[in-house]
Amino acid sequence: MTETVLQLDNVSKKIGQKEIVHNISFDVRKGEVFGLLGPNGAGKTTIIRSIVRLIKKTSGEVHISGVNVDENFKDAIKNVGAIIENPEFYMYMSGFNNLKQFARMSRKDIPQERFVEIVEQVKLSHAIHNKVKTYSLGMRQRLGLAQALIHEPDLLILDEPTNGLDPQGMREFRELIRSLAQNGTSVLISSHLLSEIQQITDRFAIINHGKLTHIESMHELEKEAKVTIQLEVSDPEAAKLVLESLDIEIKAQVEQQLTLELASDFVPEIARSLVKANIDILELAKVHVSLEDRFLALTNGGETK
């Protein structure tokens, strides 16, 4: 059985008579990257802040590595690294001295070799002894990750971590998160950048109007949802007859290229049928299903009431 690192059971938060989040339940497994999605104001940050007790939830339970956060906060939180909103630093100190300062606050003893290891892991070796005020936004994000990871937590929590990053910074961030997960760290990541979430997560939950409406794995999303296929063939008219016999709708045609929409697992059947009809397949390209389409369908266009 896969180990559960984070467990939320019926977490709710009220402010006055207004319920911000309602009976939220989900788990994050060991070595899993779990995405928390929702429109602005849906309650994502409230959930994250409730997990680490930056705000007090109204009801429900949170367990981290099997420890109840309310009953034994210190033991639970020692297994967590987090960046909530923007990481903050002493700007006139070096990155290395910022890390040392943060390490002093940890309940774990952090050996000197761990500093070297984590700096290399976040690719800051070349600048770690420079003052943080000279760092780019991407470098500050990596330093924030180093702070969050230096005590080797079981769970890493990130709230909108790619805000302001350029494409190169986003790519480096994705590679680092996947590497952490492969080495056993669980990651809970909140973001409105759906394309980023699609490239990085194993499962995702959608929060809308403070309620959890959907949990799905990326594998299930890509398997069940329809995908767009761009198919170039030697004889488009003959190919159209084959596709019509399979009840495949042709969305568009430009010369020898046909655009189709169908279930992902039906693609091999199309290829077999065309080859059997002696039609050469010059190109077959699958346009991956978009998490954005799924998100909009499940949140009424992503609008809040």
CSV table of C-alpha atoms in Angstrom, one decimal:
chain,number,residue,atom,x,y,z
A,1,MET,CA,0.0,0.0,0.0
A,2,THR,CA,1.3,3.5,-0.9
A,3,GLU,CA,2.3,5.6,2.1
A,4,THR,CA,0.1,8.6,2.7
A,5,VAL,CA,2.2,11.7,3.7
A,6,LEU,CA,-0.6,14.3,3.9
A,7,GLN,CA,-4.3,13.6,4.8
A,8,LEU,CA,-7.1,16.1,5.0
A,9,ASP,CA,-10.4,15.0,6.4
A,10,ASN,CA,-13.4,17.3,6.1
A,11,VAL,CA,-11.5,20.6,6.5
A,12,SER,CA,-13.7,23.6,6.7
A,13,LYS,CA,-13.1,27.3,7.4
A,14,LYS,CA,-15.7,29.9,8.2
A,15,ILE,CA,-15.3,33.6,8.7
A,16,GLY,CA,-18.4,34.9,10.4
A,17,GLN,CA,-21.3,33.3,8.6
A,18,LYS,CA,-19.3,32.9,5.3
A,19,GLU,CA,-17.9,29.5,4.6
A,20,ILE,CA,-14.6,29.9,2.8
A,21,VAL,CA,-13.9,26.2,2.3
A,22,HIS,CA,-16.3,23.3,2.9
A,23,ASN,CA,-15.5,19.7,3.9
A,24,ILE,CA,-12.3,19.4,1.9
A,25,SER,CA,-10.8,15.8,1.9
A,26,PHE,CA,-7.9,14.5,0.0
A,27,ASP,CA,-4.5,12.8,0.5
A,28,VAL,CA,-1.0,13.2,-1.0
A,29,ARG,CA,1.1,10.0,-1.3
A,30,LYS,CA,4.8,9.5,-0.9
A,31,GLY,CA,6.7,10.6,-3.9
A,32,GLU,CA,3.6,12.2,-5.5
A,33,VAL,CA,3.2,15.7,-7.0
A,34,PHE,CA,-0.4,16.7,-6.3
A,35,GLY,CA,-1.9,19.8,-7.9
A,36,LEU,CA,-4.5,22.0,-6.2
A,37,LEU,CA,-6.4,24.0,-8.8
A,38,GLY,CA,-9.2,26.5,-8.7
A,39,PRO,CA,-10.3,30.0,-9.9
A,40,ASN,CA,-9.1,33.0,-8.0
A,41,GLY,CA,-10.9,33.1,-4.6
A,42,ALA,CA,-11.8,29.4,-4.7
A,43,GLY,CA,-10.1,28.7,-1.4
A,44,LYS,CA,-6.8,27.1,-2.4
A,45,THR,CA,-4.6,29.4,-0.3
A,46,THR,CA,-7.0,29.0,2.6
A,47,ILE,CA,-6.6,25.3,2.5
A,48,ILE,CA,-2.8,25.5,2.3
A,49,ARG,CA,-2.6,28.0,5.2
A,50,SER,CA,-4.9,25.7,7.2
A,51,ILE,CA,-2.6,22.7,6.7
A,52,VAL,CA,0.4,24.6,8.2
A,53,ARG,CA,-1.8,26.4,10.8
A,54,LEU,CA,-1.1,29.9,9.5
A,55,ILE,CA,-4.8,30.2,10.0
A,56,LYS,CA,-7.1,28.2,12.3
A,57,LYS,CA,-9.5,25.9,10.5
A,58,THR,CA,-13.1,25.8,11.8
A,59,SER,CA,-13.4,22.0,11.6
A,60,GLY,CA,-11.8,18.9,10.2
A,61,GLU,CA,-8.4,17.1,10.7
A,62,VAL,CA,-5.0,17.3,9.0
A,63,HIS,CA,-2.4,14.6,9.4
A,64,ILE,CA,1.2,15.0,8.2
A,65,SER,CA,3.3,11.8,8.2
A,66,GLY,CA,0.6,10.3,10.4
A,67,VAL,CA,0.8,13.1,13.0
A,68,ASN,CA,-2.3,15.1,13.8
A,69,VAL,CA,-1.4,18.8,13.3
A,70,ASP,CA,-3.7,20.0,16.0
A,71,GLU,CA,-2.6,17.5,18.6
A,72,ASN,CA,1.2,17.7,18.0
A,73,PHE,CA,2.0,20.6,15.8
A,74,LYS,CA,5.8,20.6,16.3
A,75,ASP,CA,6.2,16.9,15.4
A,76,ALA,CA,3.9,17.3,12.4
A,77,ILE,CA,5.5,20.5,11.0
A,78,LYS,CA,9.1,19.3,11.3
A,79,ASN,CA,8.2,17.1,8.3
A,80,VAL,CA,7.1,20.0,6.1
A,81,GLY,CA,8.9,22.5,3.9
A,82,ALA,CA,6.8,25.3,2.5
A,83,ILE,CA,6.8,28.4,0.3
A,84,ILE,CA,3.6,30.3,0.8
A,85,GLU,CA,3.3,33.5,-1.2
A,86,ASN,CA,6.8,34.9,-1.9
A,87,PRO,CA,9.9,33.6,-0.1
A,88,GLU,CA,11.5,36.3,2.0
A,89,PHE,CA,15.2,36.8,2.7
A,90,TYR,CA,17.7,39.1,4.3
A,91,MET,CA,18.6,40.9,1.1
A,92,TYR,CA,22.0,42.2,2.2
A,93,MET,CA,23.2,38.8,3.3
A,94,SER,CA,24.5,36.1,1.0
A,95,GLY,CA,22.3,33.2,-0.1
A,96,PHE,CA,24.5,30.9,2.0
A,97,ASN,CA,24.1,33.0,5.1
A,98,ASN,CA,20.3,33.1,4.6
A,99,LEU,CA,20.3,29.3,4.5
A,100,LYS,CA,22.4,29.1,7.7
A,101,GLN,CA,20.0,31.5,9.4
A,102,PHE,CA,17.0,29.4,8.4
A,103,ALA,CA,18.8,26.2,9.4
A,104,ARG,CA,19.2,27.6,12.9
A,105,MET,CA,15.4,27.6,13.3
A,106,SER,CA,15.0,23.9,12.3
A,107,ARG,CA,14.3,21.3,15.0
A,108,LYS,CA,16.6,19.0,13.1
A,109,ASP,CA,20.4,19.1,13.2
A,110,ILE,CA,21.6,20.0,9.7
A,111,PRO,CA,25.2,18.9,8.8
A,112,GLN,CA,27.5,21.1,6.8
A,113,GLU,CA,27.4,18.6,3.8
A,114,ARG,CA,23.7,19.1,3.5
A,115,PHE,CA,24.2,22.8,2.7
A,116,VAL,CA,26.5,21.8,-0.2
A,117,GLU,CA,24.1,19.1,-1.4
A,118,ILE,CA,21.0,21.3,-1.4
A,119,VAL,CA,22.8,24.3,-3.1
A,120,GLU,CA,23.9,21.9,-5.9
A,121,GLN,CA,20.4,20.5,-6.1
A,122,VAL,CA,18.8,23.9,-6.8
A,123,LYS,CA,21.6,24.9,-9.1
A,124,LEU,CA,22.8,27.9,-7.0
A,125,SER,CA,26.5,26.9,-6.5
A,126,HIS,CA,27.7,29.7,-8.7
A,127,ALA,CA,25.9,32.4,-6.7
A,128,ILE,CA,25.3,31.1,-3.2
A,129,HIS,CA,28.0,33.4,-1.7
A,130,ASN,CA,26.6,36.5,-3.4
A,131,LYS,CA,24.2,38.9,-1.7
A,132,VAL,CA,20.6,38.0,-2.3
A,133,LYS,CA,19.8,41.6,-3.6
A,134,THR,CA,21.8,40.7,-6.7
A,135,TYR,CA,19.7,37.6,-7.4
A,136,SER,CA,17.2,37.3,-10.3
A,137,LEU,CA,13.6,36.3,-9.4
A,138,GLY,CA,14.3,32.7,-10.6
A,139,MET,CA,17.4,32.5,-8.3
A,140,ARG,CA,15.4,33.8,-5.4
A,141,GLN,CA,12.8,31.1,-6.0
A,142,ARG,CA,15.5,28.4,-6.1
A,143,LEU,CA,16.9,29.8,-2.8
A,144,GLY,CA,13.4,29.6,-1.4
A,145,LEU,CA,13.3,26.0,-2.4
A,146,ALA,CA,16.6,25.4,-0.8
A,147,GLN,CA,15.3,26.9,2.5
A,148,ALA,CA,12.2,24.7,2.3
A,149,LEU,CA,14.2,21.6,1.6
A,150,ILE,CA,17.3,21.9,3.7
A,151,HIS,CA,15.9,19.8,6.6
A,152,GLU,CA,14.8,17.0,4.1
A,153,PRO,CA,11.0,17.2,4.7
A,154,ASP,CA,8.6,14.5,3.8
A,155,LEU,CA,6.2,17.1,2.3
A,156,LEU,CA,6.9,20.2,0.3
A,157,ILE,CA,4.0,22.7,0.0
A,158,LEU,CA,4.2,25.4,-2.7
A,159,ASP,CA,1.6,28.1,-3.2
A,160,GLU,CA,1.9,29.6,-6.8
A,161,PRO,CA,5.6,28.9,-7.0
A,162,THR,CA,6.2,29.9,-10.6
A,163,ASN,CA,4.7,33.4,-10.4
A,164,GLY,CA,6.9,35.8,-12.4
A,165,LEU,CA,9.3,33.1,-13.7
A,166,ASP,CA,10.4,33.2,-17.3
A,167,PRO,CA,10.1,30.1,-19.5
A,168,GLN,CA,13.6,28.9,-18.6
A,169,GLY,CA,13.0,29.4,-14.9
A,170,MET,CA,9.7,27.4,-15.2
A,171,ARG,CA,11.5,24.6,-17.0
A,172,GLU,CA,14.2,24.4,-14.3
A,173,PHE,CA,11.5,24.4,-11.6
A,174,ARG,CA,9.6,21.6,-13.2
A,175,GLU,CA,12.8,19.5,-13.5
A,176,LEU,CA,13.6,20.1,-9.9
A,177,ILE,CA,10.2,19.1,-8.6
A,178,ARG,CA,10.1,15.9,-10.6
A,179,SER,CA,13.5,15.0,-9.3
A,180,LEU,CA,12.4,15.6,-5.7
A,181,ALA,CA,9.3,13.4,-6.3
A,182,GLN,CA,11.4,10.6,-7.8
A,183,ASN,CA,13.6,10.7,-4.7
A,184,GLY,CA,10.5,10.2,-2.4
A,185,THR,CA,9.5,13.8,-1.5
A,186,SER,CA,5.8,14.5,-1.7
A,187,VAL,CA,4.8,17.8,-3.2
A,188,LEU,CA,1.5,19.8,-2.9
A,189,ILE,CA,1.5,22.6,-5.4
A,190,SER,CA,-1.2,25.2,-5.8
A,191,SER,CA,-1.3,27.1,-9.1
A,192,HIS,CA,-3.6,28.8,-11.6
A,193,LEU,CA,-1.1,28.1,-14.5
A,194,LEU,CA,-2.8,25.0,-15.8
A,195,SER,CA,-0.3,24.2,-18.5
A,196,GLU,CA,2.4,24.1,-15.8
A,197,ILE,CA,0.3,21.8,-13.5
A,198,GLN,CA,-0.3,19.4,-16.4
A,199,GLN,CA,3.4,19.0,-17.0
A,200,ILE,CA,4.4,18.4,-13.4
A,201,THR,CA,1.6,16.7,-11.4
A,202,ASP,CA,0.6,13.0,-10.9
A,203,ARG,CA,-2.9,13.9,-9.7
A,204,PHE,CA,-4.9,17.1,-9.3
A,205,ALA,CA,-7.9,18.3,-7.3
A,206,ILE,CA,-10.2,21.1,-8.5
A,207,ILE,CA,-11.5,23.5,-5.8
A,208,ASN,CA,-14.5,25.7,-6.8
A,209,HIS,CA,-16.5,28.0,-4.5
A,210,GLY,CA,-14.7,26.5,-1.5
A,211,LYS,CA,-15.7,22.9,-2.4
A,212,LEU,CA,-13.7,20.0,-3.8
A,213,THR,CA,-15.4,19.1,-7.1
A,214,HIS,CA,-13.0,16.7,-8.7
A,215,ILE,CA,-9.9,14.6,-8.2
A,216,GLU,CA,-8.2,12.9,-11.1
A,217,SER,CA,-4.9,11.5,-12.2
A,218,MET,CA,-3.1,12.9,-15.2
A,219,HIS,CA,-3.1,9.4,-16.6
A,220,GLU,CA,-6.9,9.2,-16.3
A,221,LEU,CA,-7.3,12.7,-17.8
A,222,GLU,CA,-5.3,11.8,-20.9
A,223,LYS,CA,-6.9,8.3,-21.3
A,224,GLU,CA,-10.5,9.4,-20.9
A,225,ALA,CA,-10.7,12.8,-22.5
A,226,LYS,CA,-10.9,13.4,-26.2
A,227,VAL,CA,-7.8,14.4,-28.0
A,228,THR,CA,-7.2,16.1,-31.3
A,229,ILE,CA,-5.3,14.1,-34.0
A,230,GLN,CA,-3.6,15.6,-37.0
A,231,LEU,CA,-3.4,12.9,-39.7
A,232,GLU,CA,-1.6,13.3,-43.0
A,233,VAL,CA,-2.3,10.5,-45.6
A,234,SER,CA,-1.5,9.6,-49.2
A,235,ASP,CA,-5.2,9.4,-50.2
A,236,PRO,CA,-7.4,11.7,-48.1
A,237,GLU,CA,-10.6,10.7,-49.9
A,238,ALA,CA,-10.1,7.0,-49.3
A,239,ALA,CA,-9.1,7.8,-45.7
A,240,LYS,CA,-12.3,9.7,-45.1
A,241,LEU,CA,-14.3,6.7,-46.1
A,242,VAL,CA,-12.4,4.5,-43.6
A,243,LEU,CA,-12.8,7.0,-40.8
A,244,GLU,CA,-16.6,7.4,-41.5
A,245,SER,CA,-16.9,3.6,-41.3
A,246,LEU,CA,-15.4,3.9,-37.8
A,247,ASP,CA,-17.8,6.8,-36.8
A,248,ILE,CA,-14.8,9.2,-36.5
A,249,GLU,CA,-15.7,12.8,-37.1
A,250,ILE,CA,-13.4,14.8,-39.3
A,251,LYS,CA,-13.2,18.4,-37.9
A,252,ALA,CA,-11.1,19.9,-40.8
A,253,GLN,CA,-9.2,19.1,-43.9
A,254,VAL,CA,-6.3,21.0,-45.5
A,255,GLU,CA,-5.1,19.1,-48.6
A,256,GLN,CA,-3.8,15.7,-47.4
A,257,GLN,CA,-4.1,16.6,-43.7
A,258,LEU,CA,-7.2,15.7,-41.7
A,259,THR,CA,-8.0,16.9,-38.2
A,260,LEU,CA,-9.9,14.5,-36.0
A,261,GLU,CA,-11.3,14.4,-32.4
A,262,LEU,CA,-11.6,11.1,-30.6
A,263,ALA,CA,-10.9,9.1,-27.5
A,264,SER,CA,-7.1,8.7,-27.0
A,265,ASP,CA,-7.2,4.9,-26.8
A,266,PHE,CA,-8.9,4.7,-30.2
A,267,VAL,CA,-5.8,6.0,-32.1
A,268,PRO,CA,-4.2,2.5,-32.7
A,269,GLU,CA,-7.5,1.3,-34.3
A,270,ILE,CA,-7.4,4.2,-36.8
A,271,ALA,CA,-3.8,3.4,-37.8
A,272,ARG,CA,-4.6,-0.3,-38.2
A,273,SER,CA,-7.6,0.4,-40.4
A,274,LEU,CA,-5.8,2.8,-42.7
A,275,VAL,CA,-2.9,0.4,-43.2
A,276,LYS,CA,-5.3,-2.4,-43.9
A,277,ALA,CA,-6.9,-0.2,-46.6
A,278,ASN,CA,-3.5,0.3,-48.2
A,279,ILE,CA,-3.5,4.0,-47.3
A,280,ASP,CA,-0.1,5.4,-46.4
A,281,ILE,CA,0.2,7.4,-43.1
A,282,LEU,CA,2.6,10.2,-43.8
A,283,GLU,CA,2.2,11.8,-40.4
A,284,LEU,CA,0.1,11.1,-37.3
A,285,ALA,CA,0.4,13.7,-34.5
A,286,LYS,CA,-1.6,13.7,-31.2
A,287,VAL,CA,-2.3,17.1,-29.7
A,288,HIS,CA,-2.3,16.3,-26.0
A,289,VAL,CA,-5.5,16.8,-24.1
A,290,SER,CA,-5.6,20.2,-22.3
A,291,LEU,CA,-6.1,20.4,-18.5
A,292,GLU,CA,-7.5,23.8,-19.2
A,293,ASP,CA,-10.5,22.3,-21.1
A,294,ARG,CA,-11.2,20.0,-18.2
A,295,PHE,CA,-10.8,22.7,-15.7
A,296,LEU,CA,-13.2,25.1,-17.5
A,297,ALA,CA,-15.7,22.3,-18.0
A,298,LEU,CA,-15.7,21.5,-14.2
A,299,THR,CA,-15.8,25.1,-13.0
A,300,ASN,CA,-18.3,26.7,-15.3
A,301,GLY,CA,-15.7,28.5,-17.3
A,302,GLY,CA,-13.5,29.2,-14.2
A,303,GLU,CA,-15.9,31.9,-13.0
A,304,THR,CA,-16.7,32.6,-9.5
A,305,LYS,CA,-20.2,33.6,-8.4
